[in-house]
PDB file of C-alpha atoms and ligand atoms in Angstrom:
ATOM      1  CA  MET A   1      -7.702   3.497   2.766  1.00 88.00           C
ATOM      2  CA  LYS A   2      -4.131   4.678   2.263  1.00 91.00           C
ATOM      3  CA  GLU A   3      -4.474   6.852   5.353  1.00 95.00           C
ATOM      4  CA  LEU A   4      -5.788   3.979   7.440  1.00 97.00           C
ATOM      5  CA  ILE A   5      -2.865   1.818   6.380  1.00 97.00           C
ATOM      6  CA  VAL A   6      -0.365   4.461   7.437  1.00 97.00           C
ATOM      7  CA  GLU A   7      -2.264   4.844  10.707  1.00 97.00           C
ATOM      8  CA  MET A   8      -2.093   1.095  11.299  1.00 98.00           C
ATOM      9  CA  GLU A   9       1.627   0.996  10.603  1.00 98.00           C
ATOM     10  CA  LYS A  10       2.105   3.736  13.175  1.00 98.00           C
ATOM     11  CA  TYR A  11      -0.117   1.978  15.739  1.00 98.00           C
ATOM     12  CA  ALA A  12       1.767  -1.289  15.225  1.00 98.00           C
ATOM     13  CA  LYS A  13       5.098   0.410  15.776  1.00 97.00           C
ATOM     14  CA  GLU A  14       3.924   2.175  18.923  1.00 98.00           C
ATOM     15  CA  HIS A  15       2.348  -0.958  20.390  1.00 97.00           C
ATOM     16  CA  ASN A  16       5.065  -3.355  19.305  1.00 97.00           C
ATOM     17  CA  ILE A  17       2.763  -5.403  17.107  1.00 97.00           C
ATOM     18  CA  PRO A  18       4.655  -7.480  14.540  1.00 97.00           C
ATOM     19  CA  ILE A  19       2.693  -6.762  11.361  1.00 97.00           C
ATOM     20  CA  MET A  20       4.032  -7.997   8.044  1.00 97.00           C
ATOM     21  CA  GLN A  21       6.946  -6.232   6.463  1.00 95.00           C
ATOM     22  CA  LYS A  22       6.130  -4.175   3.379  1.00 95.00           C
ATOM     23  CA  GLU A  23       7.923  -6.541   1.019  1.00 96.00           C
ATOM     24  CA  GLY A  24       6.106  -9.539   2.461  1.00 96.00           C
ATOM     25  CA  ILE A  25       2.617  -8.112   2.216  1.00 97.00           C
ATOM     26  CA  ALA A  26       3.297  -6.848  -1.321  1.00 97.00           C
ATOM     27  CA  PHE A  27       4.266 -10.411  -2.241  1.00 97.00           C
ATOM     28  CA  LEU A  28       1.043 -11.816  -0.753  1.00 97.00           C
ATOM     29  CA  MET A  29      -1.117  -9.254  -2.542  1.00 98.00           C
ATOM     30  CA  LYS A  30       0.560 -10.039  -5.844  1.00 98.00           C
ATOM     31  CA  TYR A  31       0.111 -13.752  -5.236  1.00 97.00           C
ATOM     32  CA  ILE A  32      -3.613 -13.317  -4.533  1.00 98.00           C
ATOM     33  CA  LYS A  33      -4.120 -11.350  -7.733  1.00 97.00           C
ATOM     34  CA  ALA A  34      -2.005 -13.553  -9.974  1.00 97.00           C
ATOM     35  CA  ASN A  35      -3.561 -16.793  -8.762  1.00 97.00           C
ATOM     36  CA  ASN A  36      -7.164 -15.710  -8.586  1.00 96.00           C
ATOM     37  CA  VAL A  37      -7.405 -16.432  -4.872  1.00 98.00           C
ATOM     38  CA  LEU A  38     -10.984 -15.990  -3.655  1.00 98.00           C
ATOM     39  CA  ASN A  39     -10.987 -17.296  -0.103  1.00 98.00           C
ATOM     40  CA  VAL A  40      -8.236 -16.630   2.407  1.00 98.00           C
ATOM     41  CA  LEU A  41      -7.926 -17.986   5.935  1.00 98.00           C
ATOM     42  CA  GLU A  42      -5.500 -16.103   8.153  1.00 98.00           C
ATOM     43  CA  ILE A  43      -4.245 -17.372  11.502  1.00 98.00           C
ATOM     44  CA  GLY A  44      -3.223 -14.327  13.564  1.00 98.00           C
ATOM     45  CA  SER A  45      -5.022 -11.094  12.619  1.00 98.00           C
ATOM     46  CA  ALA A  46      -3.337  -8.735  15.066  1.00 98.00           C
ATOM     47  CA  ILE A  47      -4.876  -5.349  14.142  1.00 98.00           C
ATOM     48  CA  GLY A  48      -5.995  -6.442  10.684  1.00 98.00           C
ATOM     49  CA  TYR A  49      -3.144  -4.975   8.667  1.00 98.00           C
ATOM     50  CA  SER A  50      -2.410  -8.013   6.492  1.00 98.00           C
ATOM     51  CA  ALA A  51      -6.086  -9.092   6.410  1.00 98.00           C
ATOM     52  CA  ILE A  52      -7.220  -5.704   5.102  1.00 98.00           C
ATOM     53  CA  LEU A  53      -4.434  -5.477   2.536  1.00 98.00           C
ATOM     54  CA  MET A  54      -5.073  -9.021   1.307  1.00 98.00           C
ATOM     55  CA  ALA A  55      -8.790  -8.220   1.052  1.00 98.00           C
ATOM     56  CA  SER A  56      -7.970  -5.102  -0.946  1.00 98.00           C
ATOM     57  CA  SER A  57      -5.833  -6.937  -3.492  1.00 96.00           C
ATOM     58  CA  SER A  58      -8.720  -8.029  -5.683  1.00 94.00           C
ATOM     59  CA  LEU A  59     -12.439  -7.331  -6.002  1.00 93.00           C
ATOM     60  CA  ASN A  60     -13.757 -10.769  -5.123  1.00 95.00           C
ATOM     61  CA  VAL A  61     -11.351 -11.979  -2.467  1.00 98.00           C
ATOM     62  CA  LYS A  62     -12.703 -12.671   1.020  1.00 98.00           C
ATOM     63  CA  VAL A  63     -10.662 -13.102   4.165  1.00 98.00           C
ATOM     64  CA  THR A  64     -11.506 -14.981   7.348  1.00 98.00           C
ATOM     65  CA  THR A  65      -9.020 -14.111  10.050  1.00 98.00           C
ATOM     66  CA  ILE A  66      -8.636 -15.568  13.550  1.00 98.00           C
ATOM     67  CA  GLU A  67      -7.286 -13.668  16.553  1.00 98.00           C
ATOM     68  CA  LYS A  68      -7.148 -14.738  20.189  1.00 98.00           C
ATOM     69  CA  ASN A  69      -5.976 -11.520  21.811  1.00 98.00           C
ATOM     70  CA  GLU A  70      -8.978  -9.370  22.737  1.00 98.00           C
ATOM     71  CA  GLU A  71      -7.307  -6.001  22.429  1.00 98.00           C
ATOM     72  CA  ASN A  72      -5.953  -6.847  18.990  1.00 98.00           C
ATOM     73  CA  TYR A  73      -9.288  -8.331  17.960  1.00 98.00           C
ATOM     74  CA  MET A  74     -11.147  -5.135  18.935  1.00 98.00           C
ATOM     75  CA  GLU A  75      -8.624  -2.992  17.083  1.00 98.00           C
ATOM     76  CA  CYS A  76      -8.906  -5.270  14.069  1.00 98.00           C
ATOM     77  CA  LEU A  77     -12.717  -5.015  14.007  1.00 98.00           C
ATOM     78  CA  LYS A  78     -12.473  -1.240  14.253  1.00 98.00           C
ATOM     79  CA  ASN A  79     -10.060  -1.075  11.321  1.00 98.00           C
ATOM     80  CA  VAL A  80     -12.141  -3.432   9.177  1.00 98.00           C
ATOM     81  CA  LYS A  81     -15.198  -1.210   9.766  1.00 98.00           C
ATOM     82  CA  LYS A  82     -13.220   1.941   9.059  1.00 97.00           C
ATOM     83  CA  CYS A  83     -12.332   0.813   5.564  1.00 95.00           C
ATOM     84  CA  GLY A  84     -15.809  -0.580   4.867  1.00 97.00           C
ATOM     85  CA  PHE A  85     -14.640  -4.196   4.565  1.00 98.00           C
ATOM     86  CA  ASP A  86     -17.292  -5.690   6.873  1.00 96.00           C
ATOM     87  CA  LYS A  87     -18.423  -7.954   4.042  1.00 97.00           C
ATOM     88  CA  LYS A  88     -14.916  -8.876   2.847  1.00 98.00           C
ATOM     89  CA  VAL A  89     -13.170  -9.555   6.138  1.00 98.00           C
ATOM     90  CA  ASN A  90     -14.641 -11.854   8.763  1.00 98.00           C
ATOM     91  CA  VAL A  91     -12.826 -11.549  12.088  1.00 98.00           C
ATOM     92  CA  VAL A  92     -13.096 -14.484  14.487  1.00 98.00           C
ATOM     93  CA  PHE A  93     -12.234 -13.938  18.154  1.00 98.00           C
ATOM     94  CA  GLN A  94     -10.855 -17.302  19.293  1.00 98.00           C
ATOM     95  CA  ASP A  95      -7.714 -19.347  19.765  1.00 98.00           C
ATOM     96  CA  ALA A  96      -7.099 -20.829  16.316  1.00 98.00           C
ATOM     97  CA  LEU A  97      -6.212 -24.180  17.871  1.00 98.00           C
ATOM     98  CA  GLU A  98      -9.688 -24.329  19.421  1.00 98.00           C
ATOM     99  CA  VAL A  99     -11.740 -22.932  16.582  1.00 97.00           C
ATOM    100  CA  ASN A 100     -14.251 -25.186  14.833  1.00 95.00           C
ATOM    101  CA  LEU A 101     -14.518 -24.265  11.200  1.00 93.00           C
ATOM    102  CA  SER A 102     -17.265 -25.762   9.091  1.00 90.00           C
ATOM    103  CA  GLU A 103     -15.802 -28.573   7.011  1.00 86.00           C
ATOM    104  CA  GLU A 104     -17.548 -27.109   4.004  1.00 91.00           C
ATOM    105  CA  ASN A 105     -15.350 -24.025   4.070  1.00 94.00           C
ATOM    106  CA  LYS A 106     -12.359 -24.439   1.826  1.00 97.00           C
ATOM    107  CA  TYR A 107      -9.647 -21.855   1.314  1.00 98.00           C
ATOM    108  CA  ASP A 108      -7.404 -21.138  -1.648  1.00 98.00           C
ATOM    109  CA  LEU A 109      -4.819 -19.610   0.642  1.00 98.00           C
ATOM    110  CA  ILE A 110      -4.165 -20.287   4.302  1.00 98.00           C
ATOM    111  CA  PHE A 111      -1.816 -17.774   5.845  1.00 98.00           C
ATOM    112  CA  ILE A 112      -0.087 -18.795   9.069  1.00 98.00           C
ATOM    113  CA  ASP A 113       1.150 -15.754  11.001  1.00 98.00           C
ATOM    114  CA  ALA A 114       0.380 -16.330  14.701  1.00 98.00           C
ATOM    115  CA  ALA A 115       2.411 -17.874  17.552  1.00 97.00           C
ATOM    116  CA  LYS A 116       5.658 -18.913  15.876  1.00 96.00           C
ATOM    117  CA  GLY A 117       6.149 -21.976  18.062  1.00 96.00           C
ATOM    118  CA  GLN A 118       2.812 -23.399  16.933  1.00 98.00           C
ATOM    119  CA  ASN A 119       3.320 -23.320  13.163  1.00 98.00           C
ATOM    120  CA  GLN A 120       3.264 -27.079  12.770  1.00 98.00           C
ATOM    121  CA  LYS A 121       0.095 -27.431  14.844  1.00 98.00           C
ATOM    122  CA  PHE A 122      -1.624 -24.807  12.722  1.00 98.00           C
ATOM    123  CA  PHE A 123      -0.423 -26.498   9.551  1.00 98.00           C
ATOM    124  CA  GLU A 124      -1.676 -29.940  10.613  1.00 98.00           C
ATOM    125  CA  LYS A 125      -5.020 -28.593  11.766  1.00 98.00           C
ATOM    126  CA  PHE A 126      -5.861 -26.318   8.866  1.00 98.00           C
ATOM    127  CA  LYS A 127      -4.514 -28.356   5.951  1.00 97.00           C
ATOM    128  CA  TYR A 128      -7.894 -30.088   5.873  1.00 96.00           C
ATOM    129  CA  PHE A 129      -9.492 -26.783   4.906  1.00 97.00           C
ATOM    130  CA  LEU A 130      -7.390 -26.262   1.832  1.00 97.00           C
ATOM    131  CA  ALA A 131      -9.195 -26.092  -1.505  1.00 97.00           C
ATOM    132  CA  PRO A 132      -7.788 -28.230  -4.328  1.00 93.00           C
ATOM    133  CA  HIS A 133      -4.672 -26.433  -5.587  1.00 92.00           C
ATOM    134  CA  GLY A 134      -4.727 -24.241  -2.499  1.00 96.00           C
ATOM    135  CA  VAL A 135      -1.529 -23.195  -0.722  1.00 98.00           C
ATOM    136  CA  ILE A 136      -0.374 -22.717   2.843  1.00 98.00           C
ATOM    137  CA  ILE A 137       1.847 -19.672   3.279  1.00 98.00           C
ATOM    138  CA  THR A 138       3.838 -19.156   6.475  1.00 98.00           C
ATOM    139  CA  ASP A 139       5.474 -15.895   7.584  1.00 97.00           C
ATOM    140  CA  ASN A 140       8.564 -15.124   9.690  1.00 97.00           C
ATOM    141  CA  LEU A 141      10.653 -18.156   8.814  1.00 97.00           C
ATOM    142  CA  LYS A 142      13.843 -16.129   9.185  1.00 96.00           C
ATOM    143  CA  PHE A 143      12.693 -14.618  12.462  1.00 95.00           C
ATOM    144  CA  HIS A 144      14.837 -11.513  12.173  1.00 92.00           C
ATOM    145  CA  GLY A 145      17.813 -13.529  10.990  1.00 93.00           C
ATOM    146  CA  TYR A 146      17.960 -15.805  14.044  1.00 93.00           C
ATOM    147  CA  VAL A 147      16.795 -18.929  12.228  1.00 95.00           C
ATOM    148  CA  GLY A 148      19.710 -21.262  11.531  1.00 95.00           C
ATOM    149  CA  LYS A 149      21.699 -19.749  14.393  1.00 95.00           C
ATOM    150  CA  SER A 150      19.675 -20.924  17.389  1.00 94.00           C
ATOM    151  CA  ASP A 151      22.715 -22.418  19.128  1.00 93.00           C
ATOM    152  CA  GLU A 152      24.266 -18.973  19.424  1.00 95.00           C
ATOM    153  CA  ILE A 153      21.255 -17.410  21.166  1.00 94.00           C
ATOM    154  CA  GLU A 154      21.748 -16.720  24.873  1.00 95.00           C
ATOM    155  CA  SER A 155      18.167 -16.069  25.922  1.00 95.00           C
ATOM    156  CA  LYS A 156      16.535 -19.421  26.600  1.00 95.00           C
ATOM    157  CA  ASN A 157      13.035 -18.377  25.535  1.00 95.00           C
ATOM    158  CA  LEU A 158      14.202 -16.912  22.268  1.00 95.00           C
ATOM    159  CA  ARG A 159      16.440 -19.917  21.597  1.00 96.00           C
ATOM    160  CA  GLN A 160      13.525 -22.320  22.111  1.00 96.00           C
ATOM    161  CA  LEU A 161      11.275 -20.301  19.857  1.00 96.00           C
ATOM    162  CA  VAL A 162      13.870 -20.151  17.080  1.00 97.00           C
ATOM    163  CA  LYS A 163      14.494 -23.890  17.463  1.00 97.00           C
ATOM    164  CA  LYS A 164      10.770 -24.453  16.951  1.00 97.00           C
ATOM    165  CA  ILE A 165      10.907 -22.496  13.712  1.00 98.00           C
ATOM    166  CA  GLU A 166      13.939 -24.511  12.603  1.00 97.00           C
ATOM    167  CA  GLN A 167      11.996 -27.704  13.366  1.00 98.00           C
ATOM    168  CA  TYR A 168       9.016 -26.402  11.400  1.00 98.00           C
ATOM    169  CA  ILE A 169      11.248 -25.797   8.378  1.00 98.00           C
ATOM    170  CA  GLU A 170      12.503 -29.357   8.711  1.00 98.00           C
ATOM    171  CA  PHE A 171       8.914 -30.594   8.992  1.00 98.00           C
ATOM    172  CA  LEU A 172       8.078 -28.784   5.751  1.00 98.00           C
ATOM    173  CA  ASN A 173      11.171 -30.072   3.996  1.00 98.00           C
ATOM    174  CA  ASN A 174      10.456 -33.664   5.017  1.00 98.00           C
ATOM    175  CA  ASN A 175       6.732 -33.507   4.370  1.00 97.00           C
ATOM    176  CA  GLU A 176       5.786 -36.009   1.701  1.00 96.00           C
ATOM    177  CA  GLU A 177       2.278 -34.651   1.246  1.00 96.00           C
ATOM    178  CA  TYR A 178       3.322 -31.096   0.489  1.00 98.00           C
ATOM    179  CA  THR A 179       6.113 -29.460  -1.468  1.00 98.00           C
ATOM    180  CA  THR A 180       7.398 -26.230   0.041  1.00 98.00           C
ATOM    181  CA  LYS A 181       9.365 -23.400  -1.485  1.00 98.00           C
ATOM    182  CA  PHE A 182      11.099 -20.812   0.668  1.00 98.00           C
ATOM    183  CA  TYR A 183      11.404 -17.150  -0.272  1.00 97.00           C
ATOM    184  CA  ASP A 184      13.874 -14.664   1.102  1.00 96.00           C
ATOM    185  CA  ILE A 185      11.227 -11.956   1.192  1.00 96.00           C
ATOM    186  CA  GLY A 186      10.386  -9.764   4.170  1.00 94.00           C
ATOM    187  CA  ASP A 187      11.043 -11.876   7.268  1.00 96.00           C
ATOM    188  CA  GLY A 188      11.076 -15.107   5.243  1.00 97.00           C
ATOM    189  CA  ILE A 189       8.035 -16.713   3.637  1.00 97.00           C
ATOM    190  CA  SER A 190       7.215 -20.261   2.558  1.00 98.00           C
ATOM    191  CA  ILE A 191       4.612 -21.555   0.132  1.00 98.00           C
ATOM    192  CA  SER A 192       3.459 -25.143   0.559  1.00 98.00           C
ATOM    193  CA  VAL A 193       1.509 -26.900  -2.184  1.00 97.00           C
ATOM    194  CA  LYS A 194      -0.155 -30.277  -1.886  1.00 94.00           C
ATOM    195  CA  ASN A 195       1.411 -32.878  -4.151  1.00 94.00           C
ATOM    196  CA  GLU A 196      -0.753 -34.357  -6.872  1.00 86.00           C
ATOM    197  CA  GLN A 197      -2.180 -37.654  -5.734  1.00 73.00           C
ATOM    198  CA  SER A 198      -0.658 -40.490  -7.716  1.00 56.00           C
ATOM    199  CA  ALA A 199      -3.176 -43.101  -8.830  1.00 55.00           C
TER     200      ALA A 199
HETATM  201  N1  SAH B 201      -0.970 -11.081  10.386  1.00 92.29           N
HETATM  202  C1  SAH B 201      -0.769  -9.841  11.118  1.00 92.29           C
HETATM  203  C2  SAH B 201       0.227  -9.974  12.244  1.00 92.29           C
HETATM  204  C3  SAH B 201      -0.093 -11.035  13.235  1.00 92.29           C
HETATM  205  S1  SAH B 201       0.907 -10.926  14.686  1.00 92.29           S
HETATM  206  C4  SAH B 201      -0.257  -8.796  10.141  1.00 92.29           C
HETATM  207  O1  SAH B 201       0.737  -9.057   9.433  1.00 92.29           O
HETATM  208  O2  SAH B 201      -0.840  -7.706  10.079  1.00 92.29           O
HETATM  209  C5  SAH B 201       0.459 -12.433  15.454  1.00 92.29           C
HETATM  210  C6  SAH B 201      -0.953 -12.442  16.079  1.00 92.29           C
HETATM  211  O3  SAH B 201      -1.318 -13.787  16.288  1.00 92.29           O
HETATM  212  C7  SAH B 201      -1.025 -11.754  17.447  1.00 92.29           C
HETATM  213  O4  SAH B 201      -2.028 -10.762  17.415  1.00 92.29           O
HETATM  214  C8  SAH B 201      -1.415 -12.881  18.401  1.00 92.29           C
HETATM  215  O5  SAH B 201      -2.305 -12.469  19.420  1.00 92.29           O
HETATM  216  C9  SAH B 201      -2.093 -13.856  17.468  1.00 92.29           C
HETATM  217  N2  SAH B 201      -2.089 -15.252  17.902  1.00 92.29           N
HETATM  218  C10 SAH B 201      -1.065 -15.949  18.464  1.00 92.29           C
HETATM  219  N3  SAH B 201      -1.434 -17.216  18.700  1.00 92.29           N
HETATM  220  C11 SAH B 201      -2.725 -17.338  18.279  1.00 92.29           C
HETATM  221  C12 SAH B 201      -3.662 -18.399  18.261  1.00 92.29           C
HETATM  222  N4  SAH B 201      -3.363 -19.618  18.760  1.00 92.29           N
HETATM  223  N5  SAH B 201      -4.886 -18.178  17.759  1.00 92.29           N
HETATM  224  C13 SAH B 201      -5.219 -16.954  17.272  1.00 92.29           C
HETATM  225  N6  SAH B 201      -4.368 -15.902  17.262  1.00 92.29           N
HETATM  226  C14 SAH B 201      -3.145 -16.089  17.761  1.00 92.29           C
HETATM  227 MG1   MG B 202       4.385 -12.102  10.457  1.00 92.29          MG
END
């Protein structure tokens, strides 16, 4: 397992795949353990690094992870098999915005870590699959330190992407259904919790 993880970190580096930073994944694993999370839904598997580590954080946790890139999906499947997690990690090869999950499936933790410009769409789509007291966690809210400084970015594509992340943060801050806390961990993480319904 340890060897596979090191191998995956190396593969990610060589292929420019943005897997979670060590501090970020350690935080997620701790969260899963401390809060007795049993069912995780991940948007954006890449090669399965975060899915496998989340699945390894406690005995009973199961992860469903969605990936739309075929090469990453294949690599993810291979890695899940290698560590014997076929029963713990379910990899879905589809665009998350097109996927049809059974309404009966509810998740204690939904982890958004896919296309950074689509965070709000993912949030609005998958919030209906949150178990009571479940949380939505989003990664890369600092985006390498660019967030909050979008006006200074020269590249148009990058500027637009960072602006989208800034808008997502505003969406979270202004959301009356959910309360969000932001953590300066890894590349920036948020945890959104549904507010208690008032009678
Ligand atoms: N969670 C992974 C890293 C994910 S990188 C880890 O930390 O190990 C982001 C991944 O999201 C990429 O592999 C990309 O192909 C995928 N992705 C982007 N948009 C997507 C979408 N709409 N549906 C599914 N996967 C998507
Ligand atoms: Mg990430």
